[in-house]
Amino acid sequence: MNLETVLSVRHYSDDLFSFQTTRSADIRAFKAGQFTMIGMGDNDILRAYSIASAPTDSHLEFFSIKVQDGPLTSRLQHIQAGDQIEVGDRPTGTLVLDNLLPGQRLWCIATGTGLAPFLSIVRDPSTFARFDEVILTHTVRTARELAFAEMLESRPIRYYPTVTREAFHTEGRITDRLASGAVFEDLNLPQWSADCDRIMICGSPAFNNELRADLQARGFQHGTNRAPGHFVQERAFVMQRGDPG
Ligand code: A2P
């Protein structure tokens, strides 16, 4: 673990915040979509966090839930610029573009803090060399949880936010909007096909499972380091609401 200095912190709601830190030279090079460990240095509690900054950025960025009695996030949520935290020096993970076959369109489908790895992917210039079009969907409970919306609107992507617990122009779970075809209609894009579309999934276990079953029923194959496929998903490395924190 390295000690990194907190550069800035942003709070979105009682449940969500993001922060930037320095990036020591000895943090191993990482691919967009990978995660590393974070701790506070004062006990043994470490949690895996997807890196939200680009591999080419000189700082690191993370997006986190806050759990009021969580072993790590009850304290991490109070960090301020100038504080130090521990960051693992060996990022890893399989939610990476290298595990996808070449394709035309890249879809990044996130719920809650599952957005984090996709922030890195859409900030990484190499993403746009691989795909003609990049679509990022983010589903959250309330509109104020649409963290990073301004940045995402400024990227060369199709940003498609959905909100499930209040009125919104694109309301409801992304899984329902995919099943009804609303997403494809709204974006004026054809239904997914294994020839053209590559899908990255990051969110809660129930959401991951539902979408994986849907994709497998469509004939999409899960990609791995050894055998790239039509979709990839991260199961364990994003803390979500309901996790111990
Ligand atoms: P919902 O409000 O209907 O539960 P959370 O904040 O709990 O991590 O959830 C983030 C978003 O993911 C919420 O908008 C939530 O919708 C949605 N969600 C939760 N479970 C699923 C699922 N199985 N499929 C699709 N979306 C889900």
PDB file of C-alpha atoms and ligand atoms in Angstrom:
ATOM      1  CA  MET A   1       0.000   0.000   0.000  1.00  0.00           C
ATOM      2  CA  ASN A   2       1.113   3.576  -0.669  1.00  0.00           C
ATOM      3  CA  LEU A   3       0.168   6.643   1.294  1.00  0.00           C
ATOM      4  CA  GLU A   4      -1.597   9.118  -0.998  1.00  0.00           C
ATOM      5  CA  THR A   5      -2.734  12.648  -0.209  1.00  0.00           C
ATOM      6  CA  VAL A   6      -6.372  13.580  -0.707  1.00  0.00           C
ATOM      7  CA  LEU A   7      -6.646  16.419  -3.245  1.00  0.00           C
ATOM      8  CA  SER A   8     -10.407  17.038  -3.223  1.00  0.00           C
ATOM      9  CA  VAL A   9     -13.690  15.519  -2.051  1.00  0.00           C
ATOM     10  CA  ARG A  10     -17.210  15.916  -3.463  1.00  0.00           C
ATOM     11  CA  HIS A  11     -20.422  14.834  -1.730  1.00  0.00           C
ATOM     12  CA  TYR A  12     -23.503  14.041  -3.830  1.00  0.00           C
ATOM     13  CA  SER A  13     -25.938  12.831  -1.171  1.00  0.00           C
ATOM     14  CA  ASP A  14     -26.041  11.253   2.281  1.00  0.00           C
ATOM     15  CA  ASP A  15     -24.976   8.022   0.583  1.00  0.00           C
ATOM     16  CA  LEU A  16     -22.472   8.916  -2.146  1.00  0.00           C
ATOM     17  CA  PHE A  17     -19.197  10.815  -2.482  1.00  0.00           C
ATOM     18  CA  SER A  18     -16.099  10.911  -4.658  1.00  0.00           C
ATOM     19  CA  PHE A  19     -12.519  11.960  -4.010  1.00  0.00           C
ATOM     20  CA  GLN A  20      -9.263  12.540  -5.812  1.00  0.00           C
ATOM     21  CA  THR A  21      -5.805  11.683  -4.493  1.00  0.00           C
ATOM     22  CA  THR A  22      -2.206  11.990  -5.565  1.00  0.00           C
ATOM     23  CA  ARG A  23      -0.855   9.090  -7.617  1.00  0.00           C
ATOM     24  CA  SER A  24       2.566   7.819  -6.511  1.00  0.00           C
ATOM     25  CA  ALA A  25       4.983   6.906  -9.264  1.00  0.00           C
ATOM     26  CA  ASP A  26       5.211   3.340  -7.969  1.00  0.00           C
ATOM     27  CA  ILE A  27       1.494   2.571  -8.442  1.00  0.00           C
ATOM     28  CA  ARG A  28       1.617   0.011 -11.229  1.00  0.00           C
ATOM     29  CA  ALA A  29       0.217   1.074 -14.594  1.00  0.00           C
ATOM     30  CA  PHE A  30      -3.452   0.073 -14.832  1.00  0.00           C
ATOM     31  CA  LYS A  31      -6.074  -0.411 -17.509  1.00  0.00           C
ATOM     32  CA  ALA A  32      -9.303   1.594 -17.512  1.00  0.00           C
ATOM     33  CA  GLY A  33     -11.904  -0.444 -15.586  1.00  0.00           C
ATOM     34  CA  GLN A  34      -9.549  -1.968 -13.009  1.00  0.00           C
ATOM     35  CA  PHE A  35      -9.715  -1.640  -9.215  1.00  0.00           C
ATOM     36  CA  THR A  36      -7.337  -1.310  -6.284  1.00  0.00           C
ATOM     37  CA  MET A  37      -7.502  -1.506  -2.476  1.00  0.00           C
ATOM     38  CA  ILE A  38      -8.162   1.464  -0.188  1.00  0.00           C
ATOM     39  CA  GLY A  39      -7.615   1.790   3.555  1.00  0.00           C
ATOM     40  CA  MET A  40      -7.311   4.489   6.196  1.00  0.00           C
ATOM     41  CA  GLY A  41      -3.999   3.261   7.578  1.00  0.00           C
ATOM     42  CA  ASP A  42      -5.200   2.991  11.159  1.00  0.00           C
ATOM     43  CA  ASN A  43      -6.507  -0.590  11.105  1.00  0.00           C
ATOM     44  CA  ASP A  44      -6.632  -3.585   8.800  1.00  0.00           C
ATOM     45  CA  ILE A  45      -9.840  -2.776   6.937  1.00  0.00           C
ATOM     46  CA  LEU A  46      -9.248  -2.565   3.198  1.00  0.00           C
ATOM     47  CA  ARG A  47     -11.896  -2.367   0.489  1.00  0.00           C
ATOM     48  CA  ALA A  48     -11.654  -2.777  -3.275  1.00  0.00           C
ATOM     49  CA  TYR A  49     -12.428   0.362  -5.274  1.00  0.00           C
ATOM     50  CA  SER A  50     -12.663   0.748  -9.025  1.00  0.00           C
ATOM     51  CA  ILE A  51     -10.438   3.562 -10.260  1.00  0.00           C
ATOM     52  CA  ALA A  52     -12.518   6.336 -11.818  1.00  0.00           C
ATOM     53  CA  SER A  53      -9.637   8.391 -13.220  1.00  0.00           C
ATOM     54  CA  ALA A  54      -8.031   7.594 -16.566  1.00  0.00           C
ATOM     55  CA  PRO A  55      -4.819   5.539 -16.819  1.00  0.00           C
ATOM     56  CA  THR A  56      -3.190   8.670 -18.245  1.00  0.00           C
ATOM     57  CA  ASP A  57      -4.265  11.029 -15.417  1.00  0.00           C
ATOM     58  CA  SER A  58      -1.625  12.182 -12.941  1.00  0.00           C
ATOM     59  CA  HIS A  59      -4.075  11.805 -10.016  1.00  0.00           C
ATOM     60  CA  LEU A  60      -6.404   8.976  -8.887  1.00  0.00           C
ATOM     61  CA  GLU A  61     -10.160   9.266  -8.391  1.00  0.00           C
ATOM     62  CA  PHE A  62     -12.662   7.047  -6.557  1.00  0.00           C
ATOM     63  CA  PHE A  63     -16.465   6.975  -6.116  1.00  0.00           C
ATOM     64  CA  SER A  64     -17.874   5.551  -2.903  1.00  0.00           C
ATOM     65  CA  ILE A  65     -20.953   4.790  -0.884  1.00  0.00           C
ATOM     66  CA  LYS A  66     -21.150   6.064   2.710  1.00  0.00           C
ATOM     67  CA  VAL A  67     -22.284   3.605   5.342  1.00  0.00           C
ATOM     68  CA  GLN A  68     -22.752   5.319   8.692  1.00  0.00           C
ATOM     69  CA  ASP A  69     -21.558   2.311  10.701  1.00  0.00           C
ATOM     70  CA  GLY A  70     -19.413   0.793   7.923  1.00  0.00           C
ATOM     71  CA  PRO A  71     -15.930  -0.305   9.025  1.00  0.00           C
ATOM     72  CA  LEU A  72     -14.205   1.786   6.336  1.00  0.00           C
ATOM     73  CA  THR A  73     -16.664   4.255   4.833  1.00  0.00           C
ATOM     74  CA  SER A  74     -17.955   5.568   8.191  1.00  0.00           C
ATOM     75  CA  ARG A  75     -14.492   7.170   8.456  1.00  0.00           C
ATOM     76  CA  LEU A  76     -13.529   7.528   4.793  1.00  0.00           C
ATOM     77  CA  GLN A  77     -16.563   9.780   4.164  1.00  0.00           C
ATOM     78  CA  HIS A  78     -14.999  12.427   6.434  1.00  0.00           C
ATOM     79  CA  ILE A  79     -11.676  12.761   4.600  1.00  0.00           C
ATOM     80  CA  GLN A  80     -10.665  16.230   3.501  1.00  0.00           C
ATOM     81  CA  ALA A  81      -8.069  17.707   1.171  1.00  0.00           C
ATOM     82  CA  GLY A  82      -4.623  17.226   2.720  1.00  0.00           C
ATOM     83  CA  ASP A  83      -5.485  14.005   4.588  1.00  0.00           C
ATOM     84  CA  GLN A  84      -3.635  10.810   3.750  1.00  0.00           C
ATOM     85  CA  ILE A  85      -5.145   7.437   2.848  1.00  0.00           C
ATOM     86  CA  GLU A  86      -3.685   4.098   1.821  1.00  0.00           C
ATOM     87  CA  VAL A  87      -4.004   3.032  -1.814  1.00  0.00           C
ATOM     88  CA  GLY A  88      -2.887  -0.364  -3.142  1.00  0.00           C
ATOM     89  CA  ASP A  89      -0.071  -0.189  -5.682  1.00  0.00           C
ATOM     90  CA  ARG A  90      -1.263  -3.087  -7.861  1.00  0.00           C
ATOM     91  CA  PRO A  91      -4.551  -2.365  -9.601  1.00  0.00           C
ATOM     92  CA  THR A  92      -6.154  -5.410 -11.227  1.00  0.00           C
ATOM     93  CA  GLY A  93      -9.491  -6.650 -12.621  1.00  0.00           C
ATOM     94  CA  THR A  94     -11.149  -8.031 -15.727  1.00  0.00           C
ATOM     95  CA  LEU A  95     -13.669  -5.290 -16.583  1.00  0.00           C
ATOM     96  CA  VAL A  96     -11.362  -4.101 -19.362  1.00  0.00           C
ATOM     97  CA  LEU A  97     -11.650  -3.479 -23.088  1.00  0.00           C
ATOM     98  CA  ASP A  98      -8.962  -6.103 -23.787  1.00  0.00           C
ATOM     99  CA  ASN A  99     -11.455  -8.792 -22.687  1.00  0.00           C
ATOM    100  CA  LEU A 100     -13.912  -7.756 -25.406  1.00  0.00           C
ATOM    101  CA  LEU A 101     -13.824  -8.794 -29.059  1.00  0.00           C
ATOM    102  CA  PRO A 102     -13.569  -5.912 -31.520  1.00  0.00           C
ATOM    103  CA  GLY A 103     -16.966  -4.338 -32.195  1.00  0.00           C
ATOM    104  CA  GLN A 104     -18.717  -1.254 -33.460  1.00  0.00           C
ATOM    105  CA  ARG A 105     -20.559   0.017 -30.385  1.00  0.00           C
ATOM    106  CA  LEU A 106     -19.489  -0.112 -26.743  1.00  0.00           C
ATOM    107  CA  TRP A 107     -22.240  -0.085 -24.094  1.00  0.00           C
ATOM    108  CA  CYS A 108     -21.294   0.606 -20.458  1.00  0.00           C
ATOM    109  CA  ILE A 109     -24.265  -0.237 -18.228  1.00  0.00           C
ATOM    110  CA  ALA A 110     -23.982   0.889 -14.587  1.00  0.00           C
ATOM    111  CA  THR A 111     -26.103   1.138 -11.474  1.00  0.00           C
ATOM    112  CA  GLY A 112     -25.092   3.252  -8.456  1.00  0.00           C
ATOM    113  CA  THR A 113     -21.346   3.270  -7.753  1.00  0.00           C
ATOM    114  CA  GLY A 114     -20.933   0.756 -10.579  1.00  0.00           C
ATOM    115  CA  LEU A 115     -20.381   3.913 -12.636  1.00  0.00           C
ATOM    116  CA  ALA A 116     -16.793   4.217 -11.332  1.00  0.00           C
ATOM    117  CA  PRO A 117     -14.918   1.918 -13.749  1.00  0.00           C
ATOM    118  CA  PHE A 118     -16.785   3.443 -16.694  1.00  0.00           C
ATOM    119  CA  LEU A 119     -15.633   6.919 -15.722  1.00  0.00           C
ATOM    120  CA  SER A 120     -12.109   5.671 -16.347  1.00  0.00           C
ATOM    121  CA  ILE A 121     -13.131   4.035 -19.614  1.00  0.00           C
ATOM    122  CA  VAL A 122     -14.803   7.137 -21.064  1.00  0.00           C
ATOM    123  CA  ARG A 123     -11.897   9.318 -19.923  1.00  0.00           C
ATOM    124  CA  ASP A 124      -9.400   7.017 -21.649  1.00  0.00           C
ATOM    125  CA  PRO A 125      -8.688   8.249 -25.204  1.00  0.00           C
ATOM    126  CA  SER A 126      -7.879   4.695 -26.386  1.00  0.00           C
ATOM    127  CA  THR A 127     -11.555   3.699 -25.911  1.00  0.00           C
ATOM    128  CA  PHE A 128     -12.519   5.884 -28.838  1.00  0.00           C
ATOM    129  CA  ALA A 129      -9.902   4.336 -31.095  1.00  0.00           C
ATOM    130  CA  ARG A 130     -11.567   0.938 -30.610  1.00  0.00           C
ATOM    131  CA  PHE A 131     -15.258   1.793 -31.025  1.00  0.00           C
ATOM    132  CA  ASP A 132     -17.237   4.004 -33.398  1.00  0.00           C
ATOM    133  CA  GLU A 133     -19.779   4.798 -30.702  1.00  0.00           C
ATOM    134  CA  VAL A 134     -19.793   4.627 -26.895  1.00  0.00           C
ATOM    135  CA  ILE A 135     -23.032   4.552 -24.885  1.00  0.00           C
ATOM    136  CA  LEU A 136     -22.995   4.871 -21.095  1.00  0.00           C
ATOM    137  CA  THR A 137     -26.134   4.262 -19.048  1.00  0.00           C
ATOM    138  CA  HIS A 138     -26.327   5.075 -15.327  1.00  0.00           C
ATOM    139  CA  THR A 139     -29.307   4.053 -13.198  1.00  0.00           C
ATOM    140  CA  VAL A 140     -29.772   5.587  -9.753  1.00  0.00           C
ATOM    141  CA  ARG A 141     -32.573   6.141  -7.268  1.00  0.00           C
ATOM    142  CA  THR A 142     -32.784   9.953  -7.429  1.00  0.00           C
ATOM    143  CA  ALA A 143     -31.520  12.547  -9.895  1.00  0.00           C
ATOM    144  CA  ARG A 144     -29.016  14.025  -7.431  1.00  0.00           C
ATOM    145  CA  GLU A 145     -27.257  10.650  -7.429  1.00  0.00           C
ATOM    146  CA  LEU A 146     -26.412  11.166 -11.113  1.00  0.00           C
ATOM    147  CA  ALA A 147     -22.827  11.908 -10.124  1.00  0.00           C
ATOM    148  CA  PHE A 148     -20.389  13.089 -12.803  1.00  0.00           C
ATOM    149  CA  ALA A 149     -23.300  13.964 -15.130  1.00  0.00           C
ATOM    150  CA  GLU A 150     -21.672  17.215 -16.256  1.00  0.00           C
ATOM    151  CA  MET A 151     -18.387  15.531 -17.100  1.00  0.00           C
ATOM    152  CA  LEU A 152     -20.194  12.709 -18.899  1.00  0.00           C
ATOM    153  CA  GLU A 153     -22.226  15.146 -20.959  1.00  0.00           C
ATOM    154  CA  SER A 154     -18.960  16.718 -22.131  1.00  0.00           C
ATOM    155  CA  ARG A 155     -17.437  13.415 -23.338  1.00  0.00           C
ATOM    156  CA  PRO A 156     -17.855  12.100 -26.916  1.00  0.00           C
ATOM    157  CA  ILE A 157     -20.381   9.489 -25.754  1.00  0.00           C
ATOM    158  CA  ARG A 158     -24.130   8.930 -25.637  1.00  0.00           C
ATOM    159  CA  TYR A 159     -24.922   9.405 -21.933  1.00  0.00           C
ATOM    160  CA  TYR A 160     -28.227   7.808 -20.879  1.00  0.00           C
ATOM    161  CA  PRO A 161     -29.152   8.385 -17.219  1.00  0.00           C
ATOM    162  CA  THR A 162     -32.204   6.695 -15.692  1.00  0.00           C
ATOM    163  CA  VAL A 163     -33.820   7.353 -12.308  1.00  0.00           C
ATOM    164  CA  THR A 164     -36.006   4.845 -10.485  1.00  0.00           C
ATOM    165  CA  ARG A 165     -37.498   6.562  -7.429  1.00  0.00           C
ATOM    166  CA  GLU A 166     -38.654   9.954  -8.675  1.00  0.00           C
ATOM    167  CA  ALA A 167     -40.044  11.461 -11.853  1.00  0.00           C
ATOM    168  CA  PHE A 168     -37.449  11.764 -14.612  1.00  0.00           C
ATOM    169  CA  HIS A 169     -37.502  12.029 -18.405  1.00  0.00           C
ATOM    170  CA  THR A 170     -36.028   8.520 -18.687  1.00  0.00           C
ATOM    171  CA  GLU A 171     -37.531   6.823 -15.671  1.00  0.00           C
ATOM    172  CA  GLY A 172     -37.120   3.235 -14.474  1.00  0.00           C
ATOM    173  CA  ARG A 173     -34.564   0.470 -14.244  1.00  0.00           C
ATOM    174  CA  ILE A 174     -32.286   0.134 -17.247  1.00  0.00           C
ATOM    175  CA  THR A 175     -33.089  -3.593 -17.403  1.00  0.00           C
ATOM    176  CA  ASP A 176     -36.780  -2.727 -17.911  1.00  0.00           C
ATOM    177  CA  ARG A 177     -35.993  -0.045 -20.483  1.00  0.00           C
ATOM    178  CA  LEU A 178     -33.798  -2.521 -22.386  1.00  0.00           C
ATOM    179  CA  ALA A 179     -36.497  -5.203 -22.258  1.00  0.00           C
ATOM    180  CA  SER A 180     -39.207  -2.809 -23.501  1.00  0.00           C
ATOM    181  CA  GLY A 181     -36.928  -1.458 -26.232  1.00  0.00           C
ATOM    182  CA  ALA A 182     -37.226   2.102 -24.868  1.00  0.00           C
ATOM    183  CA  VAL A 183     -33.441   2.567 -24.708  1.00  0.00           C
ATOM    184  CA  PHE A 184     -33.010   1.658 -28.367  1.00  0.00           C
ATOM    185  CA  GLU A 185     -35.888   3.903 -29.403  1.00  0.00           C
ATOM    186  CA  ASP A 186     -34.618   6.844 -27.355  1.00  0.00           C
ATOM    187  CA  LEU A 187     -31.089   6.525 -28.766  1.00  0.00           C
ATOM    188  CA  ASN A 188     -32.268   5.619 -32.245  1.00  0.00           C
ATOM    189  CA  LEU A 189     -30.077   2.518 -32.257  1.00  0.00           C
ATOM    190  CA  PRO A 190     -30.836  -1.063 -33.297  1.00  0.00           C
ATOM    191  CA  GLN A 191     -31.344  -3.855 -30.740  1.00  0.00           C
ATOM    192  CA  TRP A 192     -28.124  -5.473 -29.493  1.00  0.00           C
ATOM    193  CA  SER A 193     -26.442  -7.913 -31.837  1.00  0.00           C
ATOM    194  CA  ALA A 194     -23.364 -10.023 -31.120  1.00  0.00           C
ATOM    195  CA  ASP A 195     -21.876  -8.801 -34.409  1.00  0.00           C
ATOM    196  CA  CYS A 196     -21.828  -5.101 -33.508  1.00  0.00           C
ATOM    197  CA  ASP A 197     -22.406  -4.512 -29.808  1.00  0.00           C
ATOM    198  CA  ARG A 198     -20.048  -5.022 -26.872  1.00  0.00           C
ATOM    199  CA  ILE A 199     -21.422  -4.682 -23.356  1.00  0.00           C
ATOM    200  CA  MET A 200     -19.731  -3.896 -20.041  1.00  0.00           C
ATOM    201  CA  ILE A 201     -21.825  -4.338 -16.893  1.00  0.00           C
ATOM    202  CA  CYS A 202     -21.124  -3.034 -13.407  1.00  0.00           C
ATOM    203  CA  GLY A 203     -23.640  -2.807 -10.595  1.00  0.00           C
ATOM    204  CA  SER A 204     -25.399  -4.755  -7.876  1.00  0.00           C
ATOM    205  CA  PRO A 205     -25.266  -8.581  -7.952  1.00  0.00           C
ATOM    206  CA  ALA A 206     -28.977  -8.878  -8.808  1.00  0.00           C
ATOM    207  CA  PHE A 207     -28.596  -6.417 -11.680  1.00  0.00           C
ATOM    208  CA  ASN A 208     -25.439  -8.157 -12.943  1.00  0.00           C
ATOM    209  CA  ASN A 209     -27.170 -11.539 -12.880  1.00  0.00           C
ATOM    210  CA  GLU A 210     -30.275 -10.282 -14.640  1.00  0.00           C
ATOM    211  CA  LEU A 211     -28.358  -8.632 -17.436  1.00  0.00           C
ATOM    212  CA  ARG A 212     -25.973 -11.561 -17.846  1.00  0.00           C
ATOM    213  CA  ALA A 213     -28.919 -13.947 -18.253  1.00  0.00           C
ATOM    214  CA  ASP A 214     -30.461 -11.595 -20.826  1.00  0.00           C
ATOM    215  CA  LEU A 215     -27.208 -11.396 -22.809  1.00  0.00           C
ATOM    216  CA  GLN A 216     -26.586 -15.121 -22.691  1.00  0.00           C
ATOM    217  CA  ALA A 217     -30.119 -15.705 -23.975  1.00  0.00           C
ATOM    218  CA  ARG A 218     -29.189 -13.422 -26.900  1.00  0.00           C
ATOM    219  CA  GLY A 219     -26.100 -15.588 -27.632  1.00  0.00           C
ATOM    220  CA  PHE A 220     -23.522 -13.194 -26.155  1.00  0.00           C
ATOM    221  CA  GLN A 221     -20.437 -14.766 -24.573  1.00  0.00           C
ATOM    222  CA  HIS A 222     -18.678 -13.571 -21.449  1.00  0.00           C
ATOM    223  CA  GLY A 223     -15.124 -12.370 -22.141  1.00  0.00           C
ATOM    224  CA  THR A 224     -12.085 -13.280 -20.050  1.00  0.00           C
ATOM    225  CA  ASN A 225      -8.364 -12.552 -20.132  1.00  0.00           C
ATOM    226  CA  ARG A 226      -7.827 -15.751 -22.096  1.00  0.00           C
ATOM    227  CA  ALA A 227     -10.857 -15.596 -24.373  1.00  0.00           C
ATOM    228  CA  PRO A 228     -12.292 -12.143 -25.208  1.00  0.00           C
ATOM    229  CA  GLY A 229     -16.074 -12.158 -25.648  1.00  0.00           C
ATOM    230  CA  HIS A 230     -19.123 -10.014 -26.307  1.00  0.00           C
ATOM    231  CA  PHE A 231     -19.594  -8.791 -22.740  1.00  0.00           C
ATOM    232  CA  VAL A 232     -17.745  -8.438 -19.435  1.00  0.00           C
ATOM    233  CA  GLN A 233     -18.990  -7.766 -15.943  1.00  0.00           C
ATOM    234  CA  GLU A 234     -17.510  -7.029 -12.556  1.00  0.00           C
ATOM    235  CA  ARG A 235     -19.099  -8.963  -9.732  1.00  0.00           C
ATOM    236  CA  ALA A 236     -17.234  -8.223  -6.572  1.00  0.00           C
ATOM    237  CA  PHE A 237     -15.288  -5.033  -6.762  1.00  0.00           C
ATOM    238  CA  VAL A 238     -17.693  -2.169  -6.448  1.00  0.00           C
ATOM    239  CA  MET A 239     -19.219  -1.458  -3.080  1.00  0.00           C
ATOM    240  CA  GLN A 240     -22.942  -0.917  -3.435  1.00  0.00           C
ATOM    241  CA  ARG A 241     -25.723   0.163  -1.113  1.00  0.00           C
ATOM    242  CA  GLY A 242     -26.368  -2.748   1.217  1.00  0.00           C
ATOM    243  CA  ASP A 243     -22.668  -3.714   1.433  1.00  0.00           C
ATOM    244  CA  PRO A 244     -20.973  -3.517   4.836  1.00  0.00           C
ATOM    245  CA  GLY A 245     -19.121  -0.356   3.804  1.00  0.00           C
TER     246      GLY A 245
HETATM  247  P1  A2P B   1     -34.646   0.522  -7.660  1.00  0.00           P
HETATM  248  O1  A2P B   1     -34.796   1.893  -7.115  1.00  0.00           O
HETATM  249  O2  A2P B   1     -35.821   0.066  -8.460  1.00  0.00           O
HETATM  250  O3  A2P B   1     -34.218  -0.483  -6.628  1.00  0.00           O
HETATM  251  P2  A2P B   1     -28.837   1.087  -5.205  1.00  0.00           P
HETATM  252  O4  A2P B   1     -28.801   2.545  -4.901  1.00  0.00           O
HETATM  253  O5  A2P B   1     -29.727   0.276  -4.339  1.00  0.00           O
HETATM  254  O6  A2P B   1     -27.456   0.493  -5.356  1.00  0.00           O
HETATM  255  O7  A2P B   1     -29.470   0.948  -6.655  1.00  0.00           O
HETATM  256  C1  A2P B   1     -29.010   1.720  -7.733  1.00  0.00           C
HETATM  257  C2  A2P B   1     -30.007   1.616  -8.838  1.00  0.00           C
HETATM  258  O8  A2P B   1     -30.012   0.274  -9.354  1.00  0.00           O
HETATM  259  C3  A2P B   1     -31.420   1.915  -8.397  1.00  0.00           C
HETATM  260  O9  A2P B   1     -31.976   2.823  -9.302  1.00  0.00           O
HETATM  261  C4  A2P B   1     -32.097   0.564  -8.413  1.00  0.00           C
HETATM  262  O10 A2P B   1     -33.461   0.608  -8.768  1.00  0.00           O
HETATM  263  C5  A2P B   1     -31.344  -0.144  -9.502  1.00  0.00           C
HETATM  264  N1  A2P B   1     -31.438  -1.609  -9.362  1.00  0.00           N
HETATM  265  C6  A2P B   1     -31.371  -2.340  -8.246  1.00  0.00           C
HETATM  266  N2  A2P B   1     -31.485  -3.649  -8.507  1.00  0.00           N
HETATM  267  C7  A2P B   1     -31.632  -3.754  -9.837  1.00  0.00           C
HETATM  268  C8  A2P B   1     -31.805  -4.862 -10.740  1.00  0.00           C
HETATM  269  N3  A2P B   1     -31.859  -6.122 -10.318  1.00  0.00           N
HETATM  270  N4  A2P B   1     -31.893  -4.578 -12.050  1.00  0.00           N
HETATM  271  C9  A2P B   1     -31.860  -3.307 -12.496  1.00  0.00           C
HETATM  272  N5  A2P B   1     -31.697  -2.241 -11.700  1.00  0.00           N
HETATM  273  C10 A2P B   1     -31.584  -2.450 -10.389  1.00  0.00           C
END
